[in-house]
Amino acid sequence: FYVINKPTKIYNKEQTNTIQDSVKKNLLRGLKPEQRTLANALFFGDRDIGWKQISETFRSAGMSHILAISGLHVGLMLFISLFLLTRESSGLVWRTTVVSGIVFFILLTVETRAPILRSILMISIITLFSLFKLRCNPVGLLGCVALLFLFVYPKDAGTTTYQLTFIVVASLLVLLPQIQWRILGPSDPNGKIKWLMLRWFATLWITGACAWSVSAPI
């Protein structure tokens, strides 16, 4: 009886993971082991056996903040999906349905890691607020998401992943605008393309420097 029912048990387990496994398999197909490990961590929050070596490489290179702010693809997916599936004349119900469907799909495919969940919650709430034409305070939202995550996963408070993702993002929200203002001054949307490009590259480097200076001590 046990031998007969054992394959059925395994089959059911595979069925529950079909969506997550198929998405990972299709997106990570053809990548080298190191590339697969990094992409699996950044996009899905899954850390496999080779993650320790990849993580140490990033830390020694002073690029831990890149691992901390993983999850930026969530916002990109929402933006592209809203652009392709909705129009200016689209109703609020349809736009909200599109956002909810994408978020639900992402939740089915990712692991419960702090950077990914933080990104999903923040971007989803900000997107929904914008659809309803409501204002949202990103700093206050970040604090609420951090408290919500600790309420669900209190043991993760002392992990480097949790500390990095929330502290680095908080620094980008609070410190980065002040640093940009002092170094680059106010932006001029009507300026020449050359100066706009230089300002964009300078902003990119300032953002990286700000994130690195906060993540390095951690």
Coordinates of C-alpha atoms in Angstrom, one line a residue:
F1 CA 0.0 0.0 0.0
Y2 CA 2.8 2.4 0.8
V3 CA 4.7 1.7 -2.4
I4 CA 1.6 2.2 -4.5
N5 CA 0.7 5.5 -2.9
K6 CA 4.2 7.0 -2.7
P7 CA 4.4 8.1 -6.4
T8 CA 1.0 9.8 -6.0
K9 CA 2.4 11.8 -3.1
I10 CA 5.4 12.9 -5.2
Y11 CA 3.2 13.8 -8.1
N12 CA 1.0 16.1 -6.0
K13 CA 4.1 17.9 -4.7
E14 CA 5.4 18.5 -8.2
Q15 CA 2.0 19.8 -9.2
T16 CA 2.0 22.5 -6.5
N17 CA 5.4 23.8 -7.7
T18 CA 4.6 23.6 -11.5
I19 CA 4.2 27.4 -12.0
Q20 CA 7.2 28.4 -10.0
D21 CA 9.5 25.8 -11.5
S22 CA 8.4 26.3 -15.1
V23 CA 8.9 30.1 -14.8
K24 CA 12.4 29.7 -13.4
K25 CA 13.3 27.0 -15.9
N26 CA 12.3 29.2 -18.9
L27 CA 13.9 32.4 -17.6
L28 CA 17.2 30.8 -16.5
R29 CA 17.6 28.5 -19.4
G30 CA 21.0 28.7 -21.0
L31 CA 22.8 30.6 -18.2
K32 CA 26.0 29.5 -16.7
P33 CA 26.0 28.2 -13.1
E34 CA 27.2 31.5 -11.6
Q35 CA 24.9 33.5 -13.8
R36 CA 22.0 31.2 -12.9
T37 CA 22.7 31.6 -9.1
L38 CA 22.8 35.4 -9.4
A39 CA 19.7 35.7 -11.5
N40 CA 17.9 33.3 -9.2
A41 CA 18.7 35.4 -6.2
L42 CA 17.9 38.8 -7.8
F43 CA 14.7 37.9 -9.6
F44 CA 13.2 35.2 -7.4
G45 CA 14.9 35.6 -4.0
D46 CA 16.1 32.0 -4.1
R47 CA 19.6 31.3 -2.7
D48 CA 21.0 28.0 -3.9
I49 CA 24.3 26.2 -3.0
G50 CA 26.5 28.6 -5.0
W51 CA 25.1 31.7 -3.4
K52 CA 27.7 32.0 -0.7
Q53 CA 30.6 32.4 -3.1
I54 CA 28.6 34.9 -5.3
S55 CA 27.7 36.9 -2.2
E56 CA 31.3 37.0 -0.9
T57 CA 32.5 38.2 -4.4
F58 CA 30.0 41.1 -4.3
R59 CA 31.0 42.0 -0.8
S60 CA 34.7 42.0 -1.6
A61 CA 34.0 44.2 -4.6
G62 CA 32.0 46.7 -2.5
M63 CA 28.8 46.0 -4.4
S64 CA 26.6 44.5 -1.7
H65 CA 24.0 47.3 -2.2
I66 CA 23.2 45.7 -5.6
L67 CA 22.1 42.6 -3.8
A68 CA 20.2 44.6 -1.2
I69 CA 18.0 46.5 -3.7
S70 CA 17.2 43.4 -5.8
G71 CA 13.5 43.4 -6.8
L72 CA 13.6 46.5 -9.1
H73 CA 12.4 44.2 -11.9
V74 CA 9.0 44.2 -10.2
G75 CA 8.5 47.8 -10.9
L76 CA 9.7 47.4 -14.5
M77 CA 7.2 44.5 -15.1
L78 CA 4.3 46.6 -13.7
F79 CA 5.3 49.6 -15.8
I80 CA 5.6 47.6 -19.1
S81 CA 2.4 45.7 -18.4
L82 CA 0.4 48.9 -17.7
F83 CA 1.9 50.5 -20.8
L84 CA 1.0 47.5 -23.1
L85 CA -2.3 46.4 -21.6
T86 CA -3.9 49.7 -20.7
R87 CA -4.6 53.0 -22.3
E88 CA -5.5 56.5 -21.1
S89 CA -9.2 55.7 -21.6
S90 CA -8.9 52.4 -19.7
G91 CA -11.1 52.2 -16.7
L92 CA -9.8 52.2 -13.1
V93 CA -11.2 48.7 -12.6
W94 CA -9.2 47.3 -15.5
R95 CA -6.0 49.0 -14.5
T96 CA -6.4 47.7 -10.9
T97 CA -7.1 44.2 -12.2
V98 CA -3.9 44.3 -14.3
V99 CA -1.7 45.4 -11.3
S100 CA -3.3 42.8 -9.0
G101 CA -2.9 40.0 -11.5
I102 CA 0.8 40.8 -12.1
V103 CA 1.5 41.0 -8.4
F104 CA -0.3 37.7 -7.7
F105 CA 1.7 36.0 -10.5
I106 CA 5.0 37.4 -9.0
L107 CA 4.1 36.1 -5.6
L108 CA 3.5 32.7 -7.0
T109 CA 7.1 32.5 -8.5
V110 CA 9.3 34.2 -5.9
E111 CA 10.7 33.1 -2.5
T112 CA 9.8 35.0 0.7
R113 CA 13.0 37.1 0.8
A114 CA 13.0 40.6 2.3
P115 CA 14.2 42.5 -0.9
I116 CA 11.7 40.9 -3.2
L117 CA 8.8 41.2 -0.8
R118 CA 9.7 44.8 0.0
S119 CA 9.8 45.7 -3.6
I120 CA 6.5 43.9 -4.4
L121 CA 4.6 45.6 -1.6
M122 CA 6.0 49.1 -2.1
I123 CA 5.7 49.2 -5.9
S124 CA 2.2 47.7 -5.8
I125 CA 0.9 50.2 -3.2
I126 CA 2.5 53.1 -5.0
T127 CA 1.1 52.0 -8.4
L128 CA -2.4 51.6 -6.9
F129 CA -2.2 55.0 -5.2
S130 CA -1.3 56.6 -8.5
L131 CA -4.2 54.9 -10.3
F132 CA -6.6 56.3 -7.7
K133 CA -4.7 59.7 -7.9
L134 CA -3.7 59.6 -4.3
R135 CA -0.4 60.8 -2.8
C136 CA 1.9 58.3 -1.1
N137 CA 4.8 59.1 1.2
P138 CA 7.6 56.6 0.2
V139 CA 9.5 56.9 3.5
G140 CA 6.4 56.3 5.5
L141 CA 5.4 53.4 3.2
L142 CA 8.9 51.9 3.6
G143 CA 8.5 52.0 7.4
C144 CA 5.1 50.3 7.3
V145 CA 6.4 47.6 5.0
A146 CA 9.4 47.0 7.3
L147 CA 7.1 46.6 10.3
L148 CA 4.7 44.4 8.4
F149 CA 7.6 42.1 7.3
L150 CA 8.9 41.9 10.9
F151 CA 5.4 41.0 12.1
V152 CA 5.2 38.1 9.7
Y153 CA 8.9 37.1 9.9
P154 CA 10.3 38.4 13.2
K155 CA 13.4 36.2 13.1
D156 CA 14.7 38.0 10.0
A157 CA 15.3 41.2 11.9
G158 CA 18.9 40.3 12.6
T159 CA 19.7 39.1 9.1
T160 CA 22.0 41.1 6.8
T161 CA 19.5 40.8 3.9
Y162 CA 16.7 42.5 5.9
Q163 CA 19.0 45.3 7.2
L164 CA 20.6 46.0 3.8
T165 CA 17.5 46.2 1.8
F166 CA 15.5 48.5 4.1
I167 CA 18.5 50.7 5.2
V168 CA 19.8 51.1 1.7
V169 CA 16.4 52.0 0.3
A170 CA 15.8 54.4 3.2
S171 CA 19.1 56.2 2.5
L172 CA 18.1 56.5 -1.2
L173 CA 14.8 58.0 -0.3
V174 CA 16.1 60.4 2.4
L175 CA 19.7 61.2 1.7
L176 CA 19.9 61.0 -2.1
P177 CA 17.6 63.9 -2.9
Q178 CA 19.6 66.2 -0.6
I179 CA 23.0 65.1 -2.0
Q180 CA 21.7 65.6 -5.6
W181 CA 20.5 69.1 -4.7
R182 CA 23.8 70.1 -3.2
I183 CA 26.0 68.7 -5.9
L184 CA 23.9 69.1 -9.1
G185 CA 21.5 71.8 -8.1
P186 CA 17.9 72.0 -9.4
S187 CA 17.0 70.1 -12.5
D188 CA 16.1 71.9 -15.7
P189 CA 13.8 69.8 -18.0
N190 CA 14.2 72.3 -20.8
G191 CA 18.0 72.2 -20.8
K192 CA 20.2 71.0 -23.6
I193 CA 20.4 67.2 -24.3
K194 CA 24.1 67.2 -23.5
W195 CA 23.6 68.6 -20.0
L196 CA 20.6 66.4 -19.3
M197 CA 22.7 63.3 -20.3
L198 CA 25.6 64.5 -18.1
R199 CA 23.2 65.0 -15.2
W200 CA 21.7 61.5 -15.7
F201 CA 25.2 59.9 -15.6
A202 CA 26.1 62.0 -12.5
T203 CA 22.9 61.0 -10.8
L204 CA 23.7 57.4 -11.5
W205 CA 27.1 57.6 -9.9
I206 CA 25.8 59.6 -6.9
T207 CA 23.1 56.9 -6.4
G208 CA 25.7 54.1 -6.4
A209 CA 28.0 56.0 -4.0
C210 CA 25.1 56.7 -1.6
A211 CA 24.0 53.1 -1.6
W212 CA 27.6 51.9 -1.2
S213 CA 28.4 54.2 1.7
V214 CA 25.4 53.0 3.6
S215 CA 25.9 49.3 2.8
A216 CA 29.6 49.1 3.4
P217 CA 29.5 49.2 7.2
I218 CA 26.8 46.5 7.3

